[in-house]
JSON list of C-alpha atoms in Angstrom, two decimals:
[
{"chain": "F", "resi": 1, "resn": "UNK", "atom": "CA", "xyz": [131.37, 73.30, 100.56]},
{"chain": "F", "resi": 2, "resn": "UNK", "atom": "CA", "xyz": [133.23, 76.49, 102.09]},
{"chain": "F", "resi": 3, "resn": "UNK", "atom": "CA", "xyz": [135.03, 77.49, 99.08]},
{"chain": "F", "resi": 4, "resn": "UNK", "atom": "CA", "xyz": [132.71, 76.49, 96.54]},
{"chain": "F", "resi": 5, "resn": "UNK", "atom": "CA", "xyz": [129.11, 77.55, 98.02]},
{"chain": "F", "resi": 6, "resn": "UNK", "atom": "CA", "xyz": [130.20, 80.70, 100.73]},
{"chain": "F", "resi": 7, "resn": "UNK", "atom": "CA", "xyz": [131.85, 83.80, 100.69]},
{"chain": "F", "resi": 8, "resn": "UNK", "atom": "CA", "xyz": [133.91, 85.06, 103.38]},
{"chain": "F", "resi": 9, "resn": "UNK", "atom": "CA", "xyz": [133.47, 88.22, 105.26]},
{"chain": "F", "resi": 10, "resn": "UNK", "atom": "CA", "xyz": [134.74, 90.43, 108.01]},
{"chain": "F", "resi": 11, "resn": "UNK", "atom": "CA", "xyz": [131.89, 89.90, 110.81]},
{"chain": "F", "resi": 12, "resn": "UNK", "atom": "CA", "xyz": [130.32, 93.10, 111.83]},
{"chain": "F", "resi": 13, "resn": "UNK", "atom": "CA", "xyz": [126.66, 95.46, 112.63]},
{"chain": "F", "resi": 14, "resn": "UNK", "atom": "CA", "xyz": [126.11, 95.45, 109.14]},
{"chain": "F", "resi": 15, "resn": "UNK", "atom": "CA", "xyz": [126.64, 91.42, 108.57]},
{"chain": "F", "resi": 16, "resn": "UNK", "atom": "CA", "xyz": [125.15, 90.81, 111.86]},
{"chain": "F", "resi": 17, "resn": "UNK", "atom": "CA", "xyz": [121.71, 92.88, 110.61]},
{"chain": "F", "resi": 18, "resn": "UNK", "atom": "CA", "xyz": [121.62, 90.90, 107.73]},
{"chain": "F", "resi": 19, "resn": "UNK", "atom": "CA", "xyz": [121.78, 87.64, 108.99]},
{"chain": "F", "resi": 20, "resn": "UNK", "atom": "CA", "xyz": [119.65, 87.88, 111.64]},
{"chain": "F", "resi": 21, "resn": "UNK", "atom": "CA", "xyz": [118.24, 84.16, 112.31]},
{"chain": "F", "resi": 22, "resn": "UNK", "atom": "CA", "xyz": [121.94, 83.05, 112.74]},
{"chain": "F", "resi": 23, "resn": "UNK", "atom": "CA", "xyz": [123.01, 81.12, 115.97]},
{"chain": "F", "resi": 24, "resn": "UNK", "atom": "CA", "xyz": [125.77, 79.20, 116.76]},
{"chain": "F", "resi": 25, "resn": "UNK", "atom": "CA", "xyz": [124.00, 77.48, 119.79]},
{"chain": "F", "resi": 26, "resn": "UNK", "atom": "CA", "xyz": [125.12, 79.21, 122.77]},
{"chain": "F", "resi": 27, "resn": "UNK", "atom": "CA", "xyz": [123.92, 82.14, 124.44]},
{"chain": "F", "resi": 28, "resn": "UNK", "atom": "CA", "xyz": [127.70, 83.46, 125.60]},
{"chain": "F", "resi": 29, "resn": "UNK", "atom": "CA", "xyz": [128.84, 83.51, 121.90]},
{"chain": "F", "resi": 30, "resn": "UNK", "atom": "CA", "xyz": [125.92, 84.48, 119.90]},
{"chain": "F", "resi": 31, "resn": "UNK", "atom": "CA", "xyz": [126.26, 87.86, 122.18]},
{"chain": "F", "resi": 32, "resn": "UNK", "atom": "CA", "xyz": [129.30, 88.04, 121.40]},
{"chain": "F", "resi": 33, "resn": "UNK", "atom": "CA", "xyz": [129.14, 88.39, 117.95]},
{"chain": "F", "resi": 34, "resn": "UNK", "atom": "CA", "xyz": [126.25, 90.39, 118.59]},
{"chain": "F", "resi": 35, "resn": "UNK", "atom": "CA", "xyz": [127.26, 93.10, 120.74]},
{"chain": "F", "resi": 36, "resn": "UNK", "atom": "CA", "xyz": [131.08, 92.39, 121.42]},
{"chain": "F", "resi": 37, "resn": "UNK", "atom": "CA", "xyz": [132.52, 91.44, 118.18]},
{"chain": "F", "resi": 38, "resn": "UNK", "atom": "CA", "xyz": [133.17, 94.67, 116.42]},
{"chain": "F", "resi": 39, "resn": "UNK", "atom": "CA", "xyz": [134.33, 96.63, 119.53]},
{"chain": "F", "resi": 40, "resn": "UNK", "atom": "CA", "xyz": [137.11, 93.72, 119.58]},
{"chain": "F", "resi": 41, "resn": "UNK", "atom": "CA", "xyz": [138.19, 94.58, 116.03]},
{"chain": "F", "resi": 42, "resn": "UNK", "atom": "CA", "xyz": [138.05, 98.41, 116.92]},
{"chain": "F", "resi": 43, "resn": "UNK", "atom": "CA", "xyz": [140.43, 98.05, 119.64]},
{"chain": "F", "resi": 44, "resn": "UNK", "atom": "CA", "xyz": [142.35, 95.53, 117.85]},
{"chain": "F", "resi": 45, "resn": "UNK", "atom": "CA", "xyz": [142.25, 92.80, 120.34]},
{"chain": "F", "resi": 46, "resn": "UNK", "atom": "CA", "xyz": [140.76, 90.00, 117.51]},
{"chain": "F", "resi": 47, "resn": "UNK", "atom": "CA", "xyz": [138.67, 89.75, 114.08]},
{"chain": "F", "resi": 48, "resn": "UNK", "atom": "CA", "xyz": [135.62, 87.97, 113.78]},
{"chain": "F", "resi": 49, "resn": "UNK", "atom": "CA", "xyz": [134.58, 86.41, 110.47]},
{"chain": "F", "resi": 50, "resn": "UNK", "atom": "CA", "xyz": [132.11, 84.70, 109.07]},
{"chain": "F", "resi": 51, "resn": "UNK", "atom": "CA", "xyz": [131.11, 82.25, 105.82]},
{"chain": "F", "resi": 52, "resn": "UNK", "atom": "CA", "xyz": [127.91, 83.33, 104.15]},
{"chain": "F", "resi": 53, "resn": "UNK", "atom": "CA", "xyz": [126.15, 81.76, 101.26]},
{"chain": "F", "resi": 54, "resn": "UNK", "atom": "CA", "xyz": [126.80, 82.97, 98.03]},
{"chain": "F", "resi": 55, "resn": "UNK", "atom": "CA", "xyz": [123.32, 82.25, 96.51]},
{"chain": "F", "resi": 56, "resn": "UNK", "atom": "CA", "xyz": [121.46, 84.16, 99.25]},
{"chain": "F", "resi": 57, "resn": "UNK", "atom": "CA", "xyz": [123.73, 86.22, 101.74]},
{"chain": "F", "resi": 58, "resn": "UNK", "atom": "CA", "xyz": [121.28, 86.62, 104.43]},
{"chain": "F", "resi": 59, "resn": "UNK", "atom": "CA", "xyz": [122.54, 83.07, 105.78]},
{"chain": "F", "resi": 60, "resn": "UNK", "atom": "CA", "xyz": [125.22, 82.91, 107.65]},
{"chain": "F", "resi": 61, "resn": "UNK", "atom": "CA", "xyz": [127.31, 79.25, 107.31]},
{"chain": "F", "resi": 62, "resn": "UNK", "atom": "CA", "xyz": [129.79, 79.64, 110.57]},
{"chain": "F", "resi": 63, "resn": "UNK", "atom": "CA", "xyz": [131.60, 82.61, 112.35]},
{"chain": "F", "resi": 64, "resn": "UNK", "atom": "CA", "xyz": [134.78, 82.31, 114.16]},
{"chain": "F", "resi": 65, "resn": "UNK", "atom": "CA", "xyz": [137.01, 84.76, 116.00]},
{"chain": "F", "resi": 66, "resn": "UNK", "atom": "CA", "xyz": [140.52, 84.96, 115.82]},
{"chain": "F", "resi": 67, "resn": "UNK", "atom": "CA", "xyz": [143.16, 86.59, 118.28]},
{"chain": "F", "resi": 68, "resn": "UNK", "atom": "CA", "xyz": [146.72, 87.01, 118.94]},
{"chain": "F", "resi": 69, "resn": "UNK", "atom": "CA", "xyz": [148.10, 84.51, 121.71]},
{"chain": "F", "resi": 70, "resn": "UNK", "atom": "CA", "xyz": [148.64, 87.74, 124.20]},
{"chain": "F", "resi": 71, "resn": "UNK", "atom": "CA", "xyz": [148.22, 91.59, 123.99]},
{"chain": "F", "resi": 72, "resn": "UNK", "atom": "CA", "xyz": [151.31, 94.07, 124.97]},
{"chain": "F", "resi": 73, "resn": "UNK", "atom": "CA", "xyz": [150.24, 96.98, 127.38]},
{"chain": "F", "resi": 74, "resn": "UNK", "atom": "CA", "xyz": [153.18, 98.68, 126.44]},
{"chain": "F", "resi": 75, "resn": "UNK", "atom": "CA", "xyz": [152.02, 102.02, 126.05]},
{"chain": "F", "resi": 76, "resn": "UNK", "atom": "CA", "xyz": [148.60, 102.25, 128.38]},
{"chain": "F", "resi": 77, "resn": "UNK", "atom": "CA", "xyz": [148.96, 104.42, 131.31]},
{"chain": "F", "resi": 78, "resn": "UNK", "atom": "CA", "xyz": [150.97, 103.32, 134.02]},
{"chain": "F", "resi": 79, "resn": "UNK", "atom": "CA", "xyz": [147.76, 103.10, 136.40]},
{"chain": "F", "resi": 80, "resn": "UNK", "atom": "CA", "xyz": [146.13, 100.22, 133.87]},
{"chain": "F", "resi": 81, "resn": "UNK", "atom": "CA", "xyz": [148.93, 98.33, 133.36]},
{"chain": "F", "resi": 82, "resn": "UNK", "atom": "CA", "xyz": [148.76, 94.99, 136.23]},
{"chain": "F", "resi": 83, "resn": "UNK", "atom": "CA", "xyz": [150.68, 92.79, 133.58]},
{"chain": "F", "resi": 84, "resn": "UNK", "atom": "CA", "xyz": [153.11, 93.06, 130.89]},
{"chain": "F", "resi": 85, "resn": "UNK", "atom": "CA", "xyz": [150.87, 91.01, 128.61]},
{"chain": "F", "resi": 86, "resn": "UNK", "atom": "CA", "xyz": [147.48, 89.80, 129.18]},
{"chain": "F", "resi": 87, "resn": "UNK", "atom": "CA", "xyz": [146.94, 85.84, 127.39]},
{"chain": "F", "resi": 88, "resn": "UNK", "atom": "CA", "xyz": [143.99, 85.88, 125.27]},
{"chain": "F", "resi": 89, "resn": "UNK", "atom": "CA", "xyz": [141.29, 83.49, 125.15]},
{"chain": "F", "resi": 90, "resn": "UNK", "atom": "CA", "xyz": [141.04, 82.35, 121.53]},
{"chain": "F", "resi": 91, "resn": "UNK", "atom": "CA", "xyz": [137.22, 81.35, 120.22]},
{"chain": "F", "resi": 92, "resn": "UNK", "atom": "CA", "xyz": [137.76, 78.48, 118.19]},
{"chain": "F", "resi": 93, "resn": "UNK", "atom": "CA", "xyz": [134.61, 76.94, 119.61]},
{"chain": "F", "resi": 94, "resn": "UNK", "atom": "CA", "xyz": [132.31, 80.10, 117.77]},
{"chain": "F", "resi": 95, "resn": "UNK", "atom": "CA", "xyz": [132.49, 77.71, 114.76]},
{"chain": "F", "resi": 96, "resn": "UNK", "atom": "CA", "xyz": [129.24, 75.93, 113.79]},
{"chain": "F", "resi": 97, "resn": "UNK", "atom": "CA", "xyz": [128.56, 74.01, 110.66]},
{"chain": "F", "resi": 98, "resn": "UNK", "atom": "CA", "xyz": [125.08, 73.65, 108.84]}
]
């Protein structure tokens, strides 16, 4: 159904605004994508995505997050650096099917 009936896109404000009825069921991860999502791109910490029809692209299919397995600090300032790498938490669980 994916590839046939959807189109893929790079999840953002604009997206978001146009799919506005979209939920993937909880709270924690519908804000995300909300209010979190594109910041995380911006700083280059992970990419959201989503699947939206192709017939009417106000519906959003599924949206799903992904991240690298850690994040160097090489290069912050010396007083934010705690780690050498910080593990990431990877949101495999933002994907809902309809």
């Amino acid at each position: 159904m994916l590839d046939t009936s959807c189109s893929f896109h790079l999840l953002n404000k604009t997206v978001i605004d146009e799919c506005k009825s979209f939920t993937c069921g909880n709270d924690d991860l519908n804000d995300f994508f909300k209010n979190e999502a594109e910041n995380y791109t911006k700083q280059l910490i992970a990419k959201s995505y989503c699947f939206r029809l192709k017939t009417n692209l106000s519906v959003m299919i599924c949206a799903f997050t992904l991240s690298n397995s850690k994040i160097k600090v090489k290069g912050l300032k010396k007083g934010r650096k705690l780690l050498k790498t910080y593990l990431t938490e990877k949101l495999w669980r933002g994907i809902r099917l309809f």
